[in-house]
Coordinates of C-alpha atoms in Angstrom, one line a residue:
Chain A
X29 CA 109.6 65.7 72.5
X30 CA 111.8 62.9 73.8
X31 CA 109.9 61.1 76.1
X32 CA 112.4 58.8 77.6
X33 CA 114.7 61.2 79.0
X34 CA 113.2 62.9 82.0
X35 CA 114.3 65.7 84.4
X36 CA 113.6 66.6 88.2
X37 CA 112.9 70.4 87.5
X38 CA 114.3 71.3 90.9
X39 CA 118.0 70.5 89.4
X40 CA 117.3 73.2 86.6
X41 CA 115.9 75.7 89.4
X42 CA 118.9 75.2 91.7
X43 CA 121.5 75.6 88.8
X44 CA 119.6 78.7 87.4
X45 CA 119.5 80.3 90.9
X46 CA 123.2 79.8 91.4
X47 CA 123.8 81.5 88.1
X48 CA 121.7 84.5 88.9
X49 CA 123.2 84.8 92.2
X50 CA 126.6 84.7 90.8
X51 CA 125.5 87.9 88.7
X52 CA 123.2 89.9 91.3
X53 CA 124.3 90.0 95.1
X54 CA 120.6 91.0 96.0
X55 CA 119.8 87.5 95.4
X56 CA 119.4 85.6 98.4
X57 CA 117.6 81.9 99.4
X58 CA 115.3 81.6 102.5
X59 CA 114.4 77.8 103.6
X60 CA 112.8 75.8 106.0
X61 CA 115.3 73.2 106.9
X62 CA 114.7 72.3 103.4
X63 CA 118.4 72.8 102.0
X64 CA 118.3 69.2 100.7
X65 CA 114.8 69.0 99.1
X66 CA 114.9 72.5 97.7
X67 CA 118.3 71.6 96.2
X68 CA 120.1 74.5 97.8
X69 CA 123.3 72.6 98.5
X70 CA 125.2 74.1 95.6
X71 CA 123.8 77.9 96.5
X72 CA 124.8 77.2 100.3
X73 CA 128.4 76.1 99.3
X74 CA 128.9 79.1 97.1
X75 CA 127.0 81.8 98.9
X76 CA 126.9 80.5 102.7
X77 CA 125.9 84.2 103.8
X78 CA 123.0 84.6 101.4
X79 CA 121.3 81.4 102.5
X80 CA 118.7 82.2 105.4
X81 CA 117.5 78.7 106.9
X82 CA 115.0 79.7 109.3
X83 CA 114.3 76.2 110.6
X84 CA 110.9 74.6 110.6
X85 CA 109.0 77.6 110.8
X86 CA 107.1 78.6 107.4
X87 CA 105.1 81.9 108.6
X88 CA 108.3 83.1 110.0
X89 CA 109.9 82.2 106.4
X90 CA 107.7 84.0 104.3
X91 CA 107.5 86.9 106.8
X92 CA 111.4 87.2 106.5
X93 CA 111.5 86.9 103.1
X94 CA 109.2 90.0 103.0
X95 CA 111.5 91.7 105.2
X96 CA 114.4 90.9 103.2
X97 CA 112.6 92.5 100.1
X98 CA 111.9 95.6 102.1
X99 CA 115.6 95.8 103.0
X100 CA 116.4 95.5 99.2
X101 CA 117.3 91.9 98.6
X102 CA 115.7 89.6 96.1
X103 CA 114.6 86.5 98.3
X104 CA 113.5 83.1 96.7
X105 CA 111.5 81.8 99.6
X106 CA 112.0 77.8 99.1
X107 CA 109.8 75.1 100.8
X108 CA 107.9 72.3 100.2
X109 CA 104.9 73.5 98.1
X110 CA 102.2 72.2 100.7
X111 CA 104.0 73.7 103.8
X112 CA 104.9 76.9 102.3
X113 CA 101.4 77.7 100.9
X114 CA 99.2 76.1 103.6
X115 CA 101.2 77.1 106.5
X116 CA 102.1 80.6 105.6
X117 CA 99.0 81.6 103.5
X118 CA 97.9 84.5 105.5
X119 CA 101.7 85.8 105.3
X120 CA 101.6 85.3 101.5
X121 CA 98.5 87.1 101.5
X122 CA 99.4 90.0 103.6
X123 CA 102.9 90.3 103.8
X124 CA 103.9 89.5 100.2
X125 CA 100.9 90.0 97.8
X126 CA 99.0 92.6 99.5
X127 CA 102.2 94.6 100.5
X128 CA 103.6 93.9 96.9
X129 CA 106.9 92.6 98.6
X130 CA 109.6 91.6 96.0
X131 CA 109.5 87.8 97.0
X132 CA 110.0 84.8 95.1
X133 CA 107.9 82.0 96.7
X134 CA 109.3 78.8 95.4
X135 CA 106.8 75.8 96.2
X136 CA 109.2 72.6 95.8
X137 CA 107.7 69.0 95.0
X138 CA 104.3 70.1 94.5
X139 CA 101.2 68.0 93.5
X140 CA 101.6 64.2 94.5
X141 CA 105.2 64.3 94.3
X142 CA 105.7 62.8 97.8
X143 CA 103.6 59.8 96.7
X144 CA 103.4 57.3 99.5
X145 CA 104.3 60.0 102.2
X146 CA 100.4 60.6 101.7
X147 CA 98.0 63.6 101.6
X148 CA 99.3 65.6 104.4
X149 CA 102.5 66.0 102.2
X150 CA 100.7 66.4 98.8
X151 CA 100.2 69.9 97.6
X152 CA 97.3 69.7 95.6
X153 CA 95.2 72.8 96.8
X154 CA 97.8 75.4 96.2
X155 CA 96.8 76.4 92.9
X156 CA 93.3 76.9 94.2
X157 CA 94.5 78.9 97.3
X158 CA 97.0 81.1 95.4
X159 CA 94.9 81.8 92.5
X160 CA 92.3 83.2 94.9
X161 CA 95.1 85.9 95.9
X162 CA 95.2 89.2 93.9
X163 CA 98.7 90.5 92.4
X164 CA 100.2 87.2 92.9
X165 CA 101.3 85.5 89.5
X166 CA 101.1 81.7 89.8
X167 CA 103.8 80.2 87.5
X168 CA 104.0 76.4 86.8
X169 CA 106.7 75.4 84.6
X170 CA 106.5 72.2 82.6
X171 CA 110.2 71.2 82.1
X172 CA 113.6 72.4 82.8
X173 CA 113.9 75.0 80.0
X174 CA 110.5 76.8 81.3
X175 CA 111.8 76.4 84.9
X176 CA 114.9 78.4 84.1
X177 CA 113.2 81.0 82.2
X178 CA 110.7 81.7 84.6
X179 CA 113.3 81.9 87.1
X180 CA 115.2 84.4 85.4
X181 CA 111.7 86.4 84.7
X182 CA 111.0 86.3 88.4
X183 CA 114.5 87.6 89.3
X184 CA 114.2 90.4 86.9
X185 CA 110.6 91.6 87.8
X186 CA 109.8 93.6 90.8
X187 CA 107.1 92.1 92.7
X188 CA 105.7 88.8 94.1
X189 CA 105.7 85.6 92.5
X190 CA 104.9 82.1 93.3
X191 CA 106.7 79.3 91.3
X192 CA 105.5 75.6 91.5
X193 CA 108.9 73.6 90.9
X194 CA 108.3 70.0 90.1
X195 CA 110.2 66.8 91.3
X196 CA 108.3 64.3 89.5
X197 CA 110.2 63.4 86.4
X198 CA 109.1 65.0 83.3
X199 CA 110.5 65.2 79.6
X200 CA 111.3 68.1 77.7
X201 CA 108.2 69.8 76.0
X202 CA 109.4 73.3 75.2
X203 CA 109.6 73.5 71.2
X204 CA 113.5 74.6 70.6
X205 CA 114.4 77.9 69.3
X206 CA 111.4 80.2 70.8
X207 CA 111.4 81.6 74.3
X208 CA 110.6 78.7 76.9
X209 CA 108.6 81.0 78.9
X210 CA 106.7 84.1 78.4
X211 CA 104.9 85.6 81.3
X212 CA 101.1 85.5 81.1
X213 CA 101.0 83.6 77.8
X214 CA 100.1 79.9 77.2
X215 CA 101.9 78.0 74.5
X216 CA 100.1 76.2 71.8
X217 CA 102.0 73.0 71.6
X218 CA 100.1 71.3 69.1
X219 CA 97.4 72.3 66.3
X220 CA 94.3 70.7 66.4
X221 CA 90.5 71.4 65.5
X222 CA 88.4 68.8 67.3
X223 CA 89.1 69.6 70.9
X224 CA 91.9 71.3 73.3
X225 CA 93.5 70.0 76.1
X226 CA 94.8 72.5 78.3
X227 CA 97.5 71.3 80.8
X228 CA 100.0 72.6 83.2
X229 CA 103.4 71.2 85.0
X230 CA 103.6 67.7 84.8
X231 CA 100.5 67.1 82.7
X232 CA 101.9 68.8 79.6
X233 CA 103.8 65.9 78.3
X234 CA 100.9 63.5 79.2
X235 CA 98.7 65.9 77.1
X236 CA 100.9 65.6 74.3
X237 CA 100.8 62.0 74.4
X238 CA 97.1 62.0 74.7
X239 CA 97.0 64.1 71.5
X240 CA 99.1 61.2 69.8
X241 CA 96.6 58.8 71.1
X242 CA 93.6 60.8 69.7
X243 CA 95.2 61.2 66.4
X244 CA 95.0 57.3 66.1
X245 CA 91.4 57.6 66.6
X246 CA 91.0 60.5 64.0
X247 CA 90.5 63.1 66.6
X248 CA 92.9 66.2 65.9
X249 CA 93.5 67.5 69.3
X250 CA 95.0 70.8 70.2
X251 CA 97.4 70.9 73.3
X252 CA 98.1 74.1 75.3
X253 CA 100.6 74.4 78.1
X254 CA 99.5 76.9 80.7
X255 CA 102.7 78.0 82.6
X256 CA 101.2 81.3 83.9
X257 CA 98.1 80.0 85.7
X258 CA 97.2 83.3 87.2
X259 CA 97.0 85.6 85.3
X260 CA 95.7 83.2 82.7
X261 CA 95.9 83.8 78.9
X262 CA 92.3 84.5 78.3
X263 CA 92.8 85.1 74.5
X264 CA 94.2 81.5 74.2
X265 CA 91.6 79.8 76.1
X266 CA 89.0 81.6 74.3
X267 CA 90.3 80.6 71.0
X268 CA 90.6 77.2 72.0
X269 CA 86.8 77.2 72.7
X270 CA 85.9 79.1 69.5
X271 CA 88.0 77.0 66.9
X272 CA 87.9 73.5 68.9
X273 CA 84.6 73.6 70.5
X274 CA 85.5 71.2 73.2
X275 CA 88.0 71.5 76.3
X276 CA 89.7 68.8 78.5
X277 CA 92.0 70.4 81.5
X278 CA 94.7 68.4 83.2
X279 CA 96.6 69.6 86.3
X280 CA 98.3 67.7 89.3
X281 CA 96.0 69.4 91.8
X282 CA 92.4 69.7 92.7
X283 CA 90.6 71.2 89.7
X284 CA 88.3 73.2 92.1
X285 CA 89.7 76.6 91.8
X286 CA 93.1 75.7 90.1
X287 CA 93.6 75.6 86.4
X288 CA 90.6 73.7 85.7
X289 CA 88.3 76.3 87.3
X290 CA 90.3 79.1 85.7
X291 CA 89.9 77.7 82.4
X292 CA 86.2 77.0 82.9
X293 CA 85.7 80.7 84.1
X294 CA 86.9 82.2 80.7
X295 CA 85.0 79.5 78.6
X296 CA 81.7 80.1 80.6
X297 CA 81.6 83.9 80.5
X298 CA 82.9 83.9 76.6
X299 CA 82.1 80.8 74.6
X300 CA 80.6 78.0 76.4
X301 CA 81.5 74.6 75.0
X302 CA 81.6 71.0 76.9
X303 CA 84.3 70.8 79.2
X304 CA 85.8 68.2 81.5
X305 CA 88.2 69.0 84.5
X306 CA 90.9 66.3 85.2
X307 CA 92.7 66.8 88.7
X308 CA 93.0 65.3 92.0
X309 CA 89.2 65.0 93.2
X310 CA 89.8 63.3 96.7
X311 CA 92.6 62.5 99.2
X312 CA 95.0 60.3 97.6
X313 CA 95.1 56.8 98.8
X314 CA 98.5 55.3 99.3
X315 CA 101.0 54.9 96.6
X316 CA 103.8 56.2 94.7
X317 CA 103.4 59.1 92.2
X318 CA 103.2 57.3 89.2
X319 CA 100.5 55.1 90.6
X320 CA 98.6 58.0 91.9
X321 CA 98.6 59.6 88.8
X322 CA 97.1 56.6 87.1
X323 CA 94.7 56.6 90.1
X324 CA 93.2 59.7 89.2
X325 CA 93.2 59.4 85.6
X326 CA 96.1 62.0 85.1
X327 CA 97.8 59.8 82.1
X328 CA 97.9 60.0 78.5
X329 CA 95.1 57.3 78.2
X330 CA 93.1 58.9 81.0
X331 CA 93.2 62.3 79.1
X332 CA 92.5 60.9 75.7
X333 CA 89.5 58.8 77.1
X334 CA 88.4 62.0 78.9
X335 CA 88.5 63.8 75.4
X336 CA 86.6 61.3 73.4
X337 CA 84.0 61.3 76.1
X338 CA 83.5 65.0 76.0
X339 CA 83.2 64.6 72.4
X340 CA 80.7 61.9 72.6
X341 CA 82.7 59.4 71.1
X342 CA 83.0 55.6 72.1
X343 CA 86.0 55.7 74.4
X344 CA 86.0 51.6 75.4
Chain B
X13 CA 102.8 92.7 85.6
X14 CA 99.2 93.2 86.0
X15 CA 98.1 94.6 89.7
X16 CA 95.1 95.8 91.1
X17 CA 94.6 99.4 90.0
X18 CA 95.1 102.0 92.7
X19 CA 91.7 103.3 93.5
X20 CA 92.8 105.7 96.3
X21 CA 94.6 109.3 96.3
X22 CA 98.3 109.4 96.3
X23 CA 99.7 110.6 99.7
X24 CA 102.4 113.3 99.2
X25 CA 104.9 114.6 101.6
X26 CA 103.8 117.7 103.6
X27 CA 106.9 119.7 103.6
X28 CA 105.8 122.3 106.1
X29 CA 105.1 119.5 108.6
X30 CA 108.4 117.9 107.8
X31 CA 110.2 121.1 108.8
X32 CA 108.3 121.5 111.9
X33 CA 109.1 117.9 112.8
X34 CA 112.8 118.3 112.1
X35 CA 112.8 121.5 114.2
X36 CA 111.3 119.3 117.1
X37 CA 113.8 116.7 116.6
X38 CA 116.6 119.1 116.6
X39 CA 115.2 120.8 119.8
X40 CA 114.9 117.3 121.5
X41 CA 118.4 116.5 120.6
X42 CA 119.5 119.7 122.3
X43 CA 117.0 119.7 125.2
X44 CA 117.6 118.8 129.0
X45 CA 115.6 115.7 130.2
X46 CA 112.9 117.6 131.8
X47 CA 112.4 119.8 128.5
X48 CA 112.6 116.7 126.4
X49 CA 110.0 115.2 128.7
X50 CA 107.7 118.0 128.4
X51 CA 108.0 118.2 124.7
X52 CA 107.1 114.5 124.1
X53 CA 104.2 114.7 126.5
X54 CA 102.8 117.8 124.5
X55 CA 103.2 115.7 121.1
X56 CA 101.5 112.8 122.8
X57 CA 98.4 115.0 123.9
X58 CA 98.0 116.5 120.5
X59 CA 98.2 113.0 118.9
X60 CA 95.7 111.5 121.6
X61 CA 93.0 114.5 120.8
X62 CA 93.4 113.8 116.9
X63 CA 93.0 110.1 117.5
X64 CA 89.7 110.8 119.4
X65 CA 88.4 113.3 116.8
X66 CA 89.5 110.9 113.8
X67 CA 87.8 107.7 115.5
X68 CA 84.6 109.8 116.4
X69 CA 84.3 111.2 113.1
X70 CA 84.8 107.9 111.3
X71 CA 82.7 105.9 113.5
X72 CA 85.6 103.4 113.4
X73 CA 88.7 102.6 115.2
X74 CA 90.6 101.0 118.0
X75 CA 90.7 103.9 120.7
X76 CA 91.9 101.9 123.7
X77 CA 94.9 100.5 121.7
X78 CA 95.7 103.7 119.8
X79 CA 95.8 105.6 123.4
X80 CA 98.0 103.1 125.0
X81 CA 100.6 103.0 122.3
X82 CA 100.7 106.8 121.7
X83 CA 103.7 107.3 124.0
X84 CA 105.6 104.9 122.3
X85 CA 105.0 106.2 118.9
X86 CA 105.8 109.7 119.8
X87 CA 109.1 108.7 121.6
X88 CA 110.3 106.6 118.6
X89 CA 109.3 109.2 115.8
X90 CA 110.2 112.2 118.2
X91 CA 113.6 110.9 119.1
X92 CA 114.9 107.8 118.0
X93 CA 114.2 106.4 114.4
X94 CA 116.2 107.9 111.4
X95 CA 113.7 108.3 108.8
X96 CA 113.2 111.0 106.0
X97 CA 109.4 111.9 105.4
X98 CA 110.4 113.5 102.1
X99 CA 112.1 110.1 101.1
X100 CA 110.2 107.3 102.6
X101 CA 112.0 104.8 100.6
X102 CA 115.6 105.9 101.6
X103 CA 117.6 102.6 101.7
X104 CA 119.4 103.2 105.0
X105 CA 116.6 104.5 107.0
X106 CA 115.6 103.0 110.2
X107 CA 112.6 100.6 109.6
X108 CA 109.4 100.8 111.8
X109 CA 106.8 98.1 111.7
X110 CA 103.4 98.4 113.7
X111 CA 102.6 94.8 114.1
X112 CA 99.4 95.8 116.0
X113 CA 97.8 97.4 112.7
X114 CA 94.6 97.7 114.2
X115 CA 95.9 100.9 115.9
X116 CA 96.3 102.5 112.5
X117 CA 94.9 105.9 113.5
X118 CA 97.7 106.5 115.9
X119 CA 100.1 105.3 113.5
X120 CA 98.6 107.8 110.8
X121 CA 98.6 110.7 113.2
X122 CA 102.1 110.1 114.1
X123 CA 103.2 109.9 110.3
X124 CA 101.5 112.7 109.5
X125 CA 102.8 114.8 112.1
X126 CA 106.3 113.9 110.7
X127 CA 105.1 114.9 107.3
X128 CA 104.9 111.8 105.5
X129 CA 101.7 113.1 104.2
X130 CA 99.4 116.1 105.1
X131 CA 97.6 115.8 108.6
X132 CA 94.2 117.2 106.8
X133 CA 94.2 113.8 105.0
X134 CA 93.3 112.2 108.5
X135 CA 89.7 113.3 107.9
X136 CA 89.4 110.8 105.1
X137 CA 90.2 107.7 107.6
X138 CA 87.8 104.8 106.6
X139 CA 85.9 106.8 104.0
X140 CA 85.4 105.4 100.6
X141 CA 88.6 105.2 98.7
X142 CA 90.6 106.6 101.3
X143 CA 94.3 105.3 101.5
X144 CA 93.7 105.5 105.2
X145 CA 92.2 102.0 105.8
X146 CA 91.4 100.6 109.0
X147 CA 94.8 98.7 108.9
X148 CA 97.8 100.3 107.4
X149 CA 98.7 99.5 103.9
X150 CA 102.2 99.5 102.5
X151 CA 100.5 100.1 99.0
X152 CA 98.7 103.1 100.0
X153 CA 100.6 104.9 103.0
X154 CA 104.3 106.4 102.7
X155 CA 106.1 105.4 105.9
X156 CA 104.2 101.8 106.3
X157 CA 107.0 99.4 105.6
X158 CA 104.7 96.4 105.4
X159 CA 100.9 96.0 105.6
X160 CA 99.5 94.7 108.9
X161 CA 96.3 93.8 110.6
X162 CA 96.2 90.1 110.9
X163 CA 98.1 89.7 114.2
X164 CA 101.5 87.9 114.6
X165 CA 103.1 89.2 111.1
X166 CA 105.2 92.1 112.2
X167 CA 108.1 90.6 114.0
X168 CA 108.9 88.0 111.1
X169 CA 109.0 90.8 108.7
X170 CA 111.2 92.8 111.2
X171 CA 113.5 89.8 111.4
X172 CA 113.9 89.7 107.8
X173 CA 114.4 93.5 107.4
X174 CA 117.1 93.0 110.1
X175 CA 118.9 90.1 108.6
X176 CA 118.8 92.0 105.1
X177 CA 120.1 95.3 106.3
X178 CA 123.0 93.3 108.1
X179 CA 123.7 91.5 104.9
X180 CA 123.7 94.7 102.9
X181 CA 126.0 96.2 105.4
X182 CA 123.6 98.9 106.4
X183 CA 123.7 100.2 110.3
X184 CA 120.0 100.9 110.0
X185 CA 117.7 99.5 113.0
X186 CA 114.5 98.1 112.9
X187 CA 112.0 98.4 115.8
X188 CA 108.6 96.4 115.8
X189 CA 105.8 97.3 118.0
X190 CA 103.5 94.5 119.3
X191 CA 100.3 94.4 121.0
X192 CA 100.5 91.9 124.2
X193 CA 97.7 90.1 123.1
X194 CA 99.1 89.2 119.7
X195 CA 101.8 87.5 121.3
X196 CA 99.6 84.6 121.7
X197 CA 100.1 84.0 117.9
X198 CA 103.1 81.3 117.6
X199 CA 104.5 83.1 114.6
X200 CA 106.1 85.8 117.0
X201 CA 107.9 83.0 118.7
X202 CA 109.2 81.5 115.5
X203 CA 110.6 84.9 114.6
X204 CA 111.5 85.6 118.4
X205 CA 113.7 82.2 118.1
X206 CA 115.3 83.1 114.9
X207 CA 116.2 86.7 116.0
X208 CA 117.8 85.5 119.3
X209 CA 119.7 82.5 117.3
X210 CA 121.2 85.0 114.8
X211 CA 121.8 87.7 117.4
X212 CA 120.0 90.3 115.6
X213 CA 121.2 93.1 117.8
X214 CA 119.7 95.9 115.5
X215 CA 116.2 94.7 116.2
X216 CA 114.3 96.2 119.3
X217 CA 110.8 94.9 119.8
X218 CA 108.7 97.2 121.9
X219 CA 105.6 95.4 123.4
X220 CA 102.5 97.5 124.4
X221 CA 101.6 95.7 127.4
X222 CA 98.3 97.1 128.2
X223 CA 97.1 93.8 129.7
X224 CA 93.9 93.6 127.9
X225 CA 92.9 92.0 124.5
X226 CA 89.8 92.4 122.5
X227 CA 87.7 90.2 124.7
X228 CA 89.2 90.2 128.1
X229 CA 92.2 90.6 130.3
X230 CA 95.1 88.6 128.6
X231 CA 95.9 86.9 132.2
X232 CA 92.3 85.6 131.9
X233 CA 92.6 84.5 128.1
X234 CA 96.0 83.0 127.9
X235 CA 98.5 84.3 130.3
X236 CA 101.8 85.7 129.0
X237 CA 103.8 86.1 132.2
X238 CA 106.4 85.5 133.0
X239 CA 106.6 87.6 129.7
X240 CA 110.3 89.0 130.1
X241 CA 111.7 85.5 131.0
X242 CA 110.1 84.2 127.9
X243 CA 111.8 86.7 125.7
X244 CA 115.3 86.0 127.8
X245 CA 114.9 82.3 127.0
X246 CA 114.4 83.1 123.2
X247 CA 117.8 84.9 123.4
X248 CA 116.8 88.5 123.7
X249 CA 117.5 91.3 126.3
X250 CA 114.3 92.2 128.0
X251 CA 113.6 95.2 130.0
X252 CA 110.2 96.5 131.5
X253 CA 109.7 100.1 131.5
X254 CA 106.6 102.4 132.2
X255 CA 105.2 102.8 128.7
X256 CA 103.9 106.2 129.3
X257 CA 107.1 107.6 130.6
X258 CA 109.1 109.0 127.4
X259 CA 112.2 109.2 128.9
X260 CA 112.2 105.7 130.3
X261 CA 110.9 104.5 127.1
X262 CA 113.9 106.4 125.2
X263 CA 116.3 105.1 127.4
X264 CA 115.1 101.6 127.1
X265 CA 115.4 101.8 123.4
X266 CA 118.7 103.7 122.9
X267 CA 120.7 102.0 125.7
X268 CA 124.1 100.9 124.3
X269 CA 124.3 97.3 123.3
X270 CA 126.7 95.0 125.2
X271 CA 125.2 91.6 124.6
X272 CA 124.8 91.3 120.7
X273 CA 121.4 90.2 121.4
X274 CA 118.1 91.6 119.9
X275 CA 116.3 93.8 122.7
X276 CA 112.5 93.7 124.1
X277 CA 111.2 96.4 125.6
X278 CA 108.2 95.5 127.5
X279 CA 106.2 98.8 128.1
X280 CA 103.4 98.8 130.8
X281 CA 100.7 100.7 129.5
X282 CA 97.2 101.4 130.3
X283 CA 94.5 100.7 127.6
X284 CA 92.7 104.0 126.9
X285 CA 95.4 106.1 128.8
X286 CA 94.3 109.7 129.2
X287 CA 90.2 109.4 129.2
X288 CA 88.9 108.2 132.5
X289 CA 86.1 106.4 131.2
X290 CA 88.4 104.5 128.9
X291 CA 91.1 103.6 130.9
X292 CA 91.6 99.8 131.6
X293 CA 88.0 99.0 130.2
X294 CA 88.1 96.1 127.8
X295 CA 85.1 97.6 125.8
X296 CA 87.0 100.4 124.5
X297 CA 89.0 97.9 122.5
X298 CA 86.9 98.8 119.6
X299 CA 84.0 101.0 120.9
X300 CA 83.7 104.5 119.1
X301 CA 82.8 107.4 121.3
X302 CA 79.5 109.4 120.9
X303 CA 79.7 113.1 120.6
X304 CA 79.1 113.8 124.2
X305 CA 82.0 111.2 125.2
X306 CA 84.2 112.5 122.5
X307 CA 83.7 116.1 124.0
X308 CA 84.6 114.9 127.5
X309 CA 87.8 112.8 126.2
X310 CA 89.0 115.9 124.5
X311 CA 88.5 118.0 127.5
X312 CA 90.3 115.4 129.7
X313 CA 93.3 115.3 127.2
X314 CA 93.9 119.1 127.3

């Protein structure tokens, strides 16, 4: 993991989508006046007829996505995650998931990415809302390699998908050589026996850093990257609880209903162990994204301190 | 991908019904206007009677709206839509979306009449594990293009279908039937704006304008008028017709397009049409007839 080189996953998303669209003329992009913020400029330049910009109208956008899928196309419906999921939640439920429409919902710039623009623009509830919808896979890539692989999987798979495409710069975390993304499978990035940090998206690299800090304190922390938040890799979570005895979750979202709740459900039902759920527990105050992550303890140090706390060790 | 297991029976095409429906289509294509009107009226009568029987037996349904939309459905499936009940996924089929999904019994009865599935399955409506839910599901019912029920969903999907068919170079058309009350949902106007902007001439919206919504008259709740002007302002052609006159509906839906614009047909209808004690009465939005009322209704519909 090279921590000093970071990436905006939207770039990997945009490049991969263009590459896929060259090979498959069924692929279309749909957006809500978000050509720039969804990084669809190169797609628009190469496939002007295959970009459906509906304007600022998210319910229309998702319904149109379902209609395009009905007509035999493969729509990637892109918008800022908060507007896509909150504004069009019923369309996502009824037109996409319940109708089993082959729509790829792409929530751009999720979590706290919009920083000082404030809580109206933060997408911190999306994981909770979407995880409650049946038959809708919720995918959160952690780095560019996962982003590319997840988009390829989505394009090849018939059915609804939600992809959370990060904007906040992240380092590469995927181990070289192996598949960057396997649907439904969590990836164990670091072995450990004392506790497990289960992280998703932007939190994965910070979880790895936290494990390094914990090692200095003599604690061997396992790190698990959950890129398929729904359906969750239950086996990997059960193994974490059984083999390490303590679990900390970290997500750039409210933990009530998102990754934290998902992991807690499995742990509670199978092997109850002490847990802590890290996330955004309130509307954020004013500040840029990095500051807000610190504010909520979503840092290497914050994760490490939480792990020590759950283990009953002094974290002062 | 792991999906919700299918708990309902699989609905299969009814080939005898398909043959009967094809004969009707051919007869209508050759018939003079009087004969066509008579044939469509006969079909509507049969569907209305089945609607009443089905809702009464199930103890659930939206009789008023079913009866107001019936003539629209029979006109579309009897004489307009190019669909194949034996091959519901045919890529170049015309697409039909019932946005007012609560009128599922009228739709199910119409689909069964065409042979998408056997009419004897209508008796399972709303029963445990029946594919025929209170609102139509794309998962369970062949011929249903998208699941509807929450209002204001059908037109955006119809717009997406029309955009997609045009991109694919298909000449198929898309027809969406909406209730008038659901036009209070803003999503319809997002979609209307998009369709007007894009000049989707292959898209037709038919408004079942019965003037009543669940709780009161639309005019007393959140008035829609001047309705045709609204559609024209959004870049559509708009015509108003008697929604119980099959030939007027047929002419409105099939008139040649000169404008390159999507078309809105405002079909003036009567909620509960054909049953004296239901007509234009708000309580029959979702009231279920008792046995005596059902008997009376069926007699009046003969």
